[in-house]
mmCIF file of C-alpha atoms in Angstrom:
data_model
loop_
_atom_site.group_PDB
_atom_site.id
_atom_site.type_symbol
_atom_site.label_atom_id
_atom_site.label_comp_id
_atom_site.label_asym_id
_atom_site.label_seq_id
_atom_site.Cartn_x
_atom_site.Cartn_y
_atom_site.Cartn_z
ATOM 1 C CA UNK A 61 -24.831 -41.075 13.006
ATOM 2 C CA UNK A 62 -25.279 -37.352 12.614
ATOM 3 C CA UNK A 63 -23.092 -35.022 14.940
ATOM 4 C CA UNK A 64 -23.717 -31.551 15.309
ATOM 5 C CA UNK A 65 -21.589 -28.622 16.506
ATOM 6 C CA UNK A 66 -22.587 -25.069 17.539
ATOM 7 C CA UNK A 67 -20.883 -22.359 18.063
ATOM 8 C CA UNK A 68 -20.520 -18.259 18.913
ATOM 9 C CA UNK A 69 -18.279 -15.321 18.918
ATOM 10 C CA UNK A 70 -18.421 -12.167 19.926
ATOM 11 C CA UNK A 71 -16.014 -8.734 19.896
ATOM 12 C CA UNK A 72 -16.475 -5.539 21.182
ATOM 13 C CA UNK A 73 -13.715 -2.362 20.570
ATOM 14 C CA UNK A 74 -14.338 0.708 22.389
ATOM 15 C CA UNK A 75 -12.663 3.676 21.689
ATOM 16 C CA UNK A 76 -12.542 7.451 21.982
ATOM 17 C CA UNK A 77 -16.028 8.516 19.908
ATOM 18 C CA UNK A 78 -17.426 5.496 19.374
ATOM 19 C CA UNK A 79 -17.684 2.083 19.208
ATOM 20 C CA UNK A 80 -16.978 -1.328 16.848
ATOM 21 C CA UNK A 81 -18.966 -4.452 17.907
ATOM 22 C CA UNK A 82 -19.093 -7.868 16.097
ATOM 23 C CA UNK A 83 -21.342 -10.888 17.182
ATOM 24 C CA UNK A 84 -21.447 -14.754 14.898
ATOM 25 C CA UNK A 85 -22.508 -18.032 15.307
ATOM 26 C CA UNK A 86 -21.617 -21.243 13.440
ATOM 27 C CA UNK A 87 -23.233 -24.450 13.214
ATOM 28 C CA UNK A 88 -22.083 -28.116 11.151
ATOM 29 C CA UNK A 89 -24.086 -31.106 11.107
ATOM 30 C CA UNK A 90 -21.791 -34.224 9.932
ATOM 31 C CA UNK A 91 -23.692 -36.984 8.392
ATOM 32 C CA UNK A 92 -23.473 -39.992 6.361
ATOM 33 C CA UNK A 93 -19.492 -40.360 7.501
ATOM 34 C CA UNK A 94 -17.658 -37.934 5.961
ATOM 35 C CA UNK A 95 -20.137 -35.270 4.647
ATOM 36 C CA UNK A 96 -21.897 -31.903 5.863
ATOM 37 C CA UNK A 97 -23.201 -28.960 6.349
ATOM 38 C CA UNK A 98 -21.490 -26.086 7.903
ATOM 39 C CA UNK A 99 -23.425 -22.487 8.423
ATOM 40 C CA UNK A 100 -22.090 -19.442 9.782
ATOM 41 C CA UNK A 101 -24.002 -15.423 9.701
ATOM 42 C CA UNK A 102 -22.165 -12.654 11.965
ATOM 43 C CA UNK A 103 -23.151 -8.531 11.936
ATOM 44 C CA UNK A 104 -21.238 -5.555 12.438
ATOM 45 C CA UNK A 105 -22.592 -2.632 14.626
ATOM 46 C CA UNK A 106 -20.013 0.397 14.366
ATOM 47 C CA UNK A 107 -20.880 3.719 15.761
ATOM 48 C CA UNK A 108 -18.805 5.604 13.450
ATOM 49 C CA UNK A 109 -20.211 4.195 10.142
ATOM 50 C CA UNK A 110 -23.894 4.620 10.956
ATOM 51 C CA UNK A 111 -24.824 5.923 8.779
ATOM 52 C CA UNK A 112 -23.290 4.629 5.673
ATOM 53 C CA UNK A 113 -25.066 2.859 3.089
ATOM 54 C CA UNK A 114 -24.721 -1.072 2.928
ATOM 55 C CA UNK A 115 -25.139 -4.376 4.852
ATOM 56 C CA UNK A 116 -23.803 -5.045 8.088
ATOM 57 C CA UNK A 117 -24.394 -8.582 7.624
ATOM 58 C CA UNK A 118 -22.781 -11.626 6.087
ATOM 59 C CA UNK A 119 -23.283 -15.332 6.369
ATOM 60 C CA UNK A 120 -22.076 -18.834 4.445
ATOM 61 C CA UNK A 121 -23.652 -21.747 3.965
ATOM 62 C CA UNK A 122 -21.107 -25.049 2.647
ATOM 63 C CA UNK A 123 -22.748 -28.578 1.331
ATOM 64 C CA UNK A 124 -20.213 -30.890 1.407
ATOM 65 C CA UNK A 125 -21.226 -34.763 -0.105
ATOM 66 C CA UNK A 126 -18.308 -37.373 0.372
ATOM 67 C CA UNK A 127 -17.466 -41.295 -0.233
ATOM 68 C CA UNK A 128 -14.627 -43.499 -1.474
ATOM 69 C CA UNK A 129 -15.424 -42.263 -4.859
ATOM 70 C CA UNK A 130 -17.291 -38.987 -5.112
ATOM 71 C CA UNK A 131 -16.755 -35.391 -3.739
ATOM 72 C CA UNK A 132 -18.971 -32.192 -3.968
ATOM 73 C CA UNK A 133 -19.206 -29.540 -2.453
ATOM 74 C CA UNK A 134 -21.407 -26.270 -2.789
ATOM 75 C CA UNK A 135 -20.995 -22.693 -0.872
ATOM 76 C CA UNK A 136 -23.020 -19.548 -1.191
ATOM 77 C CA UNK A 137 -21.072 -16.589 0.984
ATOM 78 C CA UNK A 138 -22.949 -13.400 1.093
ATOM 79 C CA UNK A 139 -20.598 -10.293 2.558
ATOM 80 C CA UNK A 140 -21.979 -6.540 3.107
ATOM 81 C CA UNK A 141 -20.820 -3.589 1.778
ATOM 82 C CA UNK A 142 -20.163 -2.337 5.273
ATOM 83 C CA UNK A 143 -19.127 -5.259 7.034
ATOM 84 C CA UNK A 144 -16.124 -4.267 9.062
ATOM 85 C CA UNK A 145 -14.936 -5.689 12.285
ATOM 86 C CA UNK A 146 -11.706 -3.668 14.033
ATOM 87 C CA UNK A 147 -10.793 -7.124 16.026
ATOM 88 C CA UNK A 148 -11.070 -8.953 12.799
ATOM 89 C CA UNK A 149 -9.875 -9.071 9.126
ATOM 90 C CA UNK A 150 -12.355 -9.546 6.056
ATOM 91 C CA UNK A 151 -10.105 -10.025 3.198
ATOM 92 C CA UNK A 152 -13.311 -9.187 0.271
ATOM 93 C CA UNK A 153 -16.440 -7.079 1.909
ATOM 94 C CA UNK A 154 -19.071 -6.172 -0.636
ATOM 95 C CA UNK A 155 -19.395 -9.771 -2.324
ATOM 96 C CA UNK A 156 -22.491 -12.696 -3.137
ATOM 97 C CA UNK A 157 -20.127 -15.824 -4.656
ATOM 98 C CA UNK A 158 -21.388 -18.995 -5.561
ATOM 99 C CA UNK A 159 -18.294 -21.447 -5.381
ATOM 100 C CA UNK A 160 -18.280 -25.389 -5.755
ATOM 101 C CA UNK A 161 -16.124 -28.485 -6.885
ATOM 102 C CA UNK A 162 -17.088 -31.718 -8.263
ATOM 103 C CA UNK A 163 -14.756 -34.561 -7.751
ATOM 104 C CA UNK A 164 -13.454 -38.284 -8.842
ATOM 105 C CA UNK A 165 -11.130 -40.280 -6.643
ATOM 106 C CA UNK A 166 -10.870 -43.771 -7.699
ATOM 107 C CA UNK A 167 -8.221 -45.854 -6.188
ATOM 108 C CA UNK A 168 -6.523 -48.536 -8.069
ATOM 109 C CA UNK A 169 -5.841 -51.516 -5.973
ATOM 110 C CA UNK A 170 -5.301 -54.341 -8.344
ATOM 111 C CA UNK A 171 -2.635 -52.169 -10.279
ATOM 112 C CA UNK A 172 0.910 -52.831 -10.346
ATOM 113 C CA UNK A 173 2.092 -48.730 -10.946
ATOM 114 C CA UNK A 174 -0.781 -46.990 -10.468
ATOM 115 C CA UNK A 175 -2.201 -46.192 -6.773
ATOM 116 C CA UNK A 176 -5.010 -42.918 -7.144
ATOM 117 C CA UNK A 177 -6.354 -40.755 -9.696
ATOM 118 C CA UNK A 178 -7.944 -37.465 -8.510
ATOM 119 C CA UNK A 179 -9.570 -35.162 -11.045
ATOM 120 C CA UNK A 180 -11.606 -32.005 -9.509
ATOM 121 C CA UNK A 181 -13.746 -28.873 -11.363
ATOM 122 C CA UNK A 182 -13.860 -26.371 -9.037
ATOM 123 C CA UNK A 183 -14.964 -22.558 -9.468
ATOM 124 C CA UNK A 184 -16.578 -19.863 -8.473
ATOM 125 C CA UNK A 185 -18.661 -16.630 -9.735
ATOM 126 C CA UNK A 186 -18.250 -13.452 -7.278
ATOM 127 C CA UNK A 187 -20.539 -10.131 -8.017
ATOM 128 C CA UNK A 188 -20.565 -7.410 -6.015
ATOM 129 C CA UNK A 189 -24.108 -6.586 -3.724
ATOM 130 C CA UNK A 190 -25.343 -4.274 -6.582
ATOM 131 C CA UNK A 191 -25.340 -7.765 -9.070
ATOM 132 C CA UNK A 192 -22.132 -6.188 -11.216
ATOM 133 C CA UNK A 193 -19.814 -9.100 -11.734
ATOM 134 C CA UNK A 194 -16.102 -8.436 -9.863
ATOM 135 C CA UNK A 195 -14.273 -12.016 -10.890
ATOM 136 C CA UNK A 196 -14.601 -15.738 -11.104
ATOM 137 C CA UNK A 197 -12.425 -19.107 -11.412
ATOM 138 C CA UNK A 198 -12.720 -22.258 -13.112
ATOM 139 C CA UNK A 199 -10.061 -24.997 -12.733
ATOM 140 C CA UNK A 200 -9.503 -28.208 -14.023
ATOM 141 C CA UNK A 201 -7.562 -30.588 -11.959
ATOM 142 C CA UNK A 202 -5.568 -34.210 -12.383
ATOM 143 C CA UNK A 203 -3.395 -35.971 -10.024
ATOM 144 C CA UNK A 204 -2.184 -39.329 -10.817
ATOM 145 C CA UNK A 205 -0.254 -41.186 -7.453
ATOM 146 C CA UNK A 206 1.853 -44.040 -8.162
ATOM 147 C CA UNK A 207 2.845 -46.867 -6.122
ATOM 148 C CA UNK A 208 5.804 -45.863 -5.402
ATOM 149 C CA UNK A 209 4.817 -42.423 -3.758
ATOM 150 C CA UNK A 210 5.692 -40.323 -7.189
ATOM 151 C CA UNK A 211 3.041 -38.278 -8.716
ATOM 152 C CA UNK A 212 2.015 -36.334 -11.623
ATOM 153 C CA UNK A 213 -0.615 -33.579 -11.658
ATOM 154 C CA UNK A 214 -1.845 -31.600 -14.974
ATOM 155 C CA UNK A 215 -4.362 -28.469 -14.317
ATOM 156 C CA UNK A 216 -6.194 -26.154 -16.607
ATOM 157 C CA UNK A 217 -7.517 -22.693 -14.971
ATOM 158 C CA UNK A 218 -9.068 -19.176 -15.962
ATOM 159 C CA UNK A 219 -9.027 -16.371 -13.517
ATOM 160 C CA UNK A 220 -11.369 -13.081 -14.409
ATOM 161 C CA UNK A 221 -10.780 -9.883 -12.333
ATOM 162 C CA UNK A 222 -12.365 -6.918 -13.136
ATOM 163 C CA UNK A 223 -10.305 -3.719 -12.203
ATOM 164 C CA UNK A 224 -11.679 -0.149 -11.351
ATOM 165 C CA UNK A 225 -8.830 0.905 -10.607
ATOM 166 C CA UNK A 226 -5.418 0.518 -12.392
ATOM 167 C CA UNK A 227 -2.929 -2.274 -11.205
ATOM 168 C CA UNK A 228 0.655 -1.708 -10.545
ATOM 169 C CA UNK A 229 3.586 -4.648 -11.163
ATOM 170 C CA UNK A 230 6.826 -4.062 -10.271
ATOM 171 C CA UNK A 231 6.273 -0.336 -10.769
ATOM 172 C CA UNK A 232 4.672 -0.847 -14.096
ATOM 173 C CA UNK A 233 1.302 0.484 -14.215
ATOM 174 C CA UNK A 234 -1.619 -1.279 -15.585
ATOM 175 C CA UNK A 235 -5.346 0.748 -16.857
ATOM 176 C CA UNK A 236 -8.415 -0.643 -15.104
ATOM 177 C CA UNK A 237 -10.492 -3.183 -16.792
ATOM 178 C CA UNK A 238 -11.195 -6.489 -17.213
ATOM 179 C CA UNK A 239 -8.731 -9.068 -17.238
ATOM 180 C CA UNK A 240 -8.743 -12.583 -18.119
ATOM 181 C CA UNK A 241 -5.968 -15.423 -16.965
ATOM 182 C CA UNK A 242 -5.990 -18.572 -18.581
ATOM 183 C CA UNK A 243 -2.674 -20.743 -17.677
ATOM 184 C CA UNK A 244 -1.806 -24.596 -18.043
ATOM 185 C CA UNK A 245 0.872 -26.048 -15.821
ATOM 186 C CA UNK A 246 2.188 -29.816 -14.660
ATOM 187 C CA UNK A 247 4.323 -30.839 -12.493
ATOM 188 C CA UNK A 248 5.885 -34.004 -11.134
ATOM 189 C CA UNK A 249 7.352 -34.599 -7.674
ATOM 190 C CA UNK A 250 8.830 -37.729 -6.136
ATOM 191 C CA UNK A 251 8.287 -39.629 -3.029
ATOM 192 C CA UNK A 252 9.421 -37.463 0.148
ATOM 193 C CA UNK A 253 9.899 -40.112 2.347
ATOM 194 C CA UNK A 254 13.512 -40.655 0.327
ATOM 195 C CA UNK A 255 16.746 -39.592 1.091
ATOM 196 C CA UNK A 256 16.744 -37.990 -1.914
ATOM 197 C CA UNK A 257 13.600 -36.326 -3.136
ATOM 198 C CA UNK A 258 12.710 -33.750 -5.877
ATOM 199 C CA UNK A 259 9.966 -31.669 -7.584
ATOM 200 C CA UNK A 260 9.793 -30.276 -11.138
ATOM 201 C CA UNK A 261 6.817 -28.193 -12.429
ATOM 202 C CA UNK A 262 6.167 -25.497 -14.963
ATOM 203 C CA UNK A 263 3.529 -23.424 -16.253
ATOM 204 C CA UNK A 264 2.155 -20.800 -19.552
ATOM 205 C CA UNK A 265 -0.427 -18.766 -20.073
ATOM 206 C CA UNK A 266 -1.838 -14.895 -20.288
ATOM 207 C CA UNK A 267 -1.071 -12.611 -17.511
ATOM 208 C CA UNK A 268 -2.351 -8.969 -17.647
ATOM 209 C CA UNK A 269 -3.046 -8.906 -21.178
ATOM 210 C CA UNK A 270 0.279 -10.255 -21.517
ATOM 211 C CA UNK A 271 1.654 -13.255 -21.081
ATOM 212 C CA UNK A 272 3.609 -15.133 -18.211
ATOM 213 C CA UNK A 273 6.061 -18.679 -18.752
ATOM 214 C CA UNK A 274 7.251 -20.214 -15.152
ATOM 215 C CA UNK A 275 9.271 -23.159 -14.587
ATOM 216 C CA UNK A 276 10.322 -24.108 -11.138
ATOM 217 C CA UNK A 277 12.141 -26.885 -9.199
ATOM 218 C CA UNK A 278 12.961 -28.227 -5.857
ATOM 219 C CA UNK A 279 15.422 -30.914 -4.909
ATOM 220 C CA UNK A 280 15.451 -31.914 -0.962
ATOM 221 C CA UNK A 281 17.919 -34.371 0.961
ATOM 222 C CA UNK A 282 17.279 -36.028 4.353
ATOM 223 C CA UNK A 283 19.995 -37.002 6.484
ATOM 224 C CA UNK A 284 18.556 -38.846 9.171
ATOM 225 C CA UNK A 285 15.626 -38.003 11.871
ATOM 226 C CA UNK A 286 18.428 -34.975 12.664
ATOM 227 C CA UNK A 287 18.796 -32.887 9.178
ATOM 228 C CA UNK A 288 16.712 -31.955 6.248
ATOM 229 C CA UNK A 289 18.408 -29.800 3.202
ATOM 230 C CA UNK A 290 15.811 -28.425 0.430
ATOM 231 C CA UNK A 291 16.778 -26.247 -2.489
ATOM 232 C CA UNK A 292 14.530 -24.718 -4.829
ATOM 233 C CA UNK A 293 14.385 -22.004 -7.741
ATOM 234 C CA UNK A 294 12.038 -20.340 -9.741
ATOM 235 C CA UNK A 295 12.061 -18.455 -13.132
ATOM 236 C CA UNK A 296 9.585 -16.304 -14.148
ATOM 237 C CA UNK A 297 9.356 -14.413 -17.835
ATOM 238 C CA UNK A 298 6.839 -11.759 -17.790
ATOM 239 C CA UNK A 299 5.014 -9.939 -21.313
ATOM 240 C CA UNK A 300 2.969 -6.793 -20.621
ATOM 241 C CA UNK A 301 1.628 -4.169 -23.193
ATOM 242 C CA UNK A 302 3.748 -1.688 -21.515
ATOM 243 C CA UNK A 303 6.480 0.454 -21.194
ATOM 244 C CA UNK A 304 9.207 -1.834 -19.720
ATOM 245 C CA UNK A 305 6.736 -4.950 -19.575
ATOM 246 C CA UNK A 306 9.129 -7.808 -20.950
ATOM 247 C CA UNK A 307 11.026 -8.501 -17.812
ATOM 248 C CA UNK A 308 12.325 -11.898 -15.893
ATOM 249 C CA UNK A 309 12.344 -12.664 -12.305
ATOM 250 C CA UNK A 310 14.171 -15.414 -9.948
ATOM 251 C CA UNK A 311 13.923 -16.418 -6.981
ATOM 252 C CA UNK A 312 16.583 -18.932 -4.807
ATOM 253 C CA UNK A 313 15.895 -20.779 -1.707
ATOM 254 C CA UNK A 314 17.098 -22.819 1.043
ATOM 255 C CA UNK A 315 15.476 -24.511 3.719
ATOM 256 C CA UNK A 316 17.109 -26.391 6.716
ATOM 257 C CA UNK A 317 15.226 -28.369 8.931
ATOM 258 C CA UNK A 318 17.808 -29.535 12.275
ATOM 259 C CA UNK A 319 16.463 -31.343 15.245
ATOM 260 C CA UNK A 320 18.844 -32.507 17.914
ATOM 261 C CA UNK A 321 15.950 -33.944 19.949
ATOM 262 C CA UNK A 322 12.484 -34.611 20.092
ATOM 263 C CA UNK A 323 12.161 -31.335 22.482
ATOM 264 C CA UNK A 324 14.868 -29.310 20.818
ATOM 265 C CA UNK A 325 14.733 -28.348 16.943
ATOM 266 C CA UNK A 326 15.374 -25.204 14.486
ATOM 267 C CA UNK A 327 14.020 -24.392 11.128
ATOM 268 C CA UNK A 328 15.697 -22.085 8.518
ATOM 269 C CA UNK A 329 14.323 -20.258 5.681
ATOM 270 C CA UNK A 330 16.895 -18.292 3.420
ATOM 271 C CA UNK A 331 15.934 -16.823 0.241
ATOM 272 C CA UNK A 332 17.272 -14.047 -2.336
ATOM 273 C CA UNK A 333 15.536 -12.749 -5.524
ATOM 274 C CA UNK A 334 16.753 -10.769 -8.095
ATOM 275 C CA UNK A 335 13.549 -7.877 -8.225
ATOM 276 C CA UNK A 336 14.327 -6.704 -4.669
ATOM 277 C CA UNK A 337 18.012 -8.017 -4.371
ATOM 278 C CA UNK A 338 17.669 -8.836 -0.915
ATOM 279 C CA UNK A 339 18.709 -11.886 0.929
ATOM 280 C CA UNK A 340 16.449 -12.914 3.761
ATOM 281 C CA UNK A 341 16.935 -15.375 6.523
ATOM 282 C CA UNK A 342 14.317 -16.533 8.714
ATOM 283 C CA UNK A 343 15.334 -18.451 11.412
ATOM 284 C CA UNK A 344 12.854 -20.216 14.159
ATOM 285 C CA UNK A 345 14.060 -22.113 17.423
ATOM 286 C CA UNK A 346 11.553 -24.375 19.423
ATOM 287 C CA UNK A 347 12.458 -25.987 22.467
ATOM 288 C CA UNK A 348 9.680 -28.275 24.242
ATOM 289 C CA UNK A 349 10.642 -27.328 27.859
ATOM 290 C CA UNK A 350 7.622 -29.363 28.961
ATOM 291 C CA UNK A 351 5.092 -31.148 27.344
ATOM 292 C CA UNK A 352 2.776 -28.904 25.435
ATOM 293 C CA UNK A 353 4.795 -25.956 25.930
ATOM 294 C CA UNK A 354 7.365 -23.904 24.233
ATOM 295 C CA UNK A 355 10.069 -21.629 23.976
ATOM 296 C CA UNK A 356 10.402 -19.508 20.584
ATOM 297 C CA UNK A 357 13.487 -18.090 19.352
ATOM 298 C CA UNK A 358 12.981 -16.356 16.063
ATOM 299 C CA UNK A 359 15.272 -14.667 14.306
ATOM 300 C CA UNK A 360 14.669 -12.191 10.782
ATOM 301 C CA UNK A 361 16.938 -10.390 9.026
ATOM 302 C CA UNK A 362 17.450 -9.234 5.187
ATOM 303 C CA UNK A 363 20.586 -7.994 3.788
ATOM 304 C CA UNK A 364 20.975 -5.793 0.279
ATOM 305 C CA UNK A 365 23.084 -7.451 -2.087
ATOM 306 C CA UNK A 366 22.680 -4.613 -4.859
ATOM 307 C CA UNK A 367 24.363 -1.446 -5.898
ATOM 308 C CA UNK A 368 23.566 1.347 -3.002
ATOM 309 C CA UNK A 369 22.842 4.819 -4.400
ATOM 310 C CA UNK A 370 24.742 6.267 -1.428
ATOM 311 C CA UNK A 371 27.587 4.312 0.397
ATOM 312 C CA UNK A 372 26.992 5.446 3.226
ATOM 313 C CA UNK A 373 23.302 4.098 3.363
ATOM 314 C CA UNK A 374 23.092 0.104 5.120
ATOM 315 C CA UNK A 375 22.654 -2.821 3.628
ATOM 316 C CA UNK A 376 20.915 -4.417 6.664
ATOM 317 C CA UNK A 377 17.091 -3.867 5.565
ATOM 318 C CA UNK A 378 15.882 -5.331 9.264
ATOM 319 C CA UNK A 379 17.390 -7.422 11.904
ATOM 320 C CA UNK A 380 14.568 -8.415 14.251
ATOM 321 C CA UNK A 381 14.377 -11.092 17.377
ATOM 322 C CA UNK A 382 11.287 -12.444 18.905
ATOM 323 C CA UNK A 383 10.958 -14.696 21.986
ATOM 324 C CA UNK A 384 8.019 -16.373 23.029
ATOM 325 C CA UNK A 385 7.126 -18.816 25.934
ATOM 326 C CA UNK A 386 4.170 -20.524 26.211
ATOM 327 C CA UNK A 387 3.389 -22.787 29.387
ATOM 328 C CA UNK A 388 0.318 -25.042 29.568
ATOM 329 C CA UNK A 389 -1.654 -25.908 32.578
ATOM 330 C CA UNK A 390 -4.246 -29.043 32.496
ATOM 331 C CA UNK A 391 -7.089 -28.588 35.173
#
């Protein structure tokens, strides 16, 4: 049976000289078990920008069409020119995209090796409000599960951005214009769930009228319900018509996962490239004090493993600590 939701939001900032004020609503109908139809349309009213030319406006509308077998989806998103909220964040103003993905998901259940095969097309085509086209996507997509939890996945993309203004890359400058990014990449990963897991992928193709090569892997070990190890590293080798553009980048990192209860538990992320030469440790610890309700110790800090140009400069790039507590109360 069809169930609908409904929905509204509203923000207001005042300040000194003027004012920034935001209103939306949503709506999705669900229907036919696991498809819909979601809309949303919000406005901007801003004091200060009164008078500048654009829409104030912008609004979505997502079809999405789902069985056993079948997905689609279709979404038209329409965002003004001048379509800035101060309590908000709107990642691409000044954009009408048509987007979309056709799927297959068959399931296998009389095989012996083979449980799922998923193969998508997705895209997209974004062109700014005046009708001049800014980028667009197109992906091909295959994921083949096996019965043992292991799968493979194959994809074939292009990316088009269109630059008007020049592009910098690790300080290497790139002219404005249009740039095209076609890549294929694979990957296989095994079954988590084992005490000893692992992940290999790689990937080739043009990169800012160059050309980028990436191969990656991950291996992770579990313990127990008490400790999870994962390792992984990247390489990157870059190609750019520039000064300096042949370069290679790599990236190490670690990630611990401890619990020594249900209620108490930590998380680790450490990580060191060789661009910035920095090692970085994040560090997060949760304890459940009562049901629903935290305490947060967090802990960030990066560390200069390079040459310093003075001695007498740190190597200690930030060493911050957060605490939060959180406390629910049911009425």
């Amino acid at each position: 049976r069809a169930r609908t939701t409904v929905g509204g939001i509203v923000t207001s900032l005042d300040r000194e000289g003027g004012h920034n004020r935001a209103a939306g609503v949503d709506a999705e109908a669900r229907f036919w078990g696991s498809s819909s139809l979601l809309l949303w349309a919000a406005n901007v009213w801003d004091s200060e920008r009164a008078g500048d030319a654009g829409s104030t406006a912008a609004g979505q509308a997502e079809l999405v069409l789902r069985n056993d077998l079948w997905f689609f989806e279709l979404t038209r998103t329409v965002i003004g020119e001048a379509f800035e909220s101060s309590l908000g964040f709107v990642p691409r103003p000044d954009q009408k995209r048509w987007g979309g993905q056709l799927g297959m998901i068959p399931r296998f259940e009389s095989s012996a090796w083979a449980r799922q095969l998923s193969v998508f097309l997705q895209g997209n085509h974004i062109e700014g409000m005046d009708g001049d086209k800014q980028s667009h996507f197109r992906r091909v997509q295959g994921r083949l599960a096996f019965q043992t939890g292991d799968f493979a996945n194959v994809e074939v993309s292009e990316r088009f951005e269109r630059r008007v203004v020049p592009a910098t890359l690790q300080g290497r400058q790139l002219p404005a214009g249009d740039y095209t990014f076609r890549f294929l990449s694979g990957g296989l990963r095994t079954n988590e769930s084992r005490t000893l897991s692992g992940n290999l992928g790689g990937s080739v193709g043009d990169f800012w009228s160059g050309t980028l090569g990436s191969v990656n892997a991950g291996v992770t070990w579990k313990s127990g319900p008490n400790l999870t190890l994962g390792g992984s590293a990247s390489w990157n080798q870059v190609s750019l018509p520039v000064a300096g553009g042949d370069f290679t980048t790599r990236v190490l990192s670690l990630n611990v996962l401890a619990a020594i209860s249900r209620k108490l538990f930590a998380n680790a992320l450490l990580q060191w490239d060789d661009v910035s030469r920095t090692f970085q440790g994040n560090v997060r610890i949760d304890w459940i004090h009562t049901p629903g309700s935290d305490l947060f110790l967090v802990l960030d800090t990066g560390y200069f493993t390079g040459d310093l140009l003075d001695p007498r400069d740190t190597r200690w790039k930030q060493r911050t600590g957060i605490v939060k507590v959180t406390y629910l109360k049911a009425f």
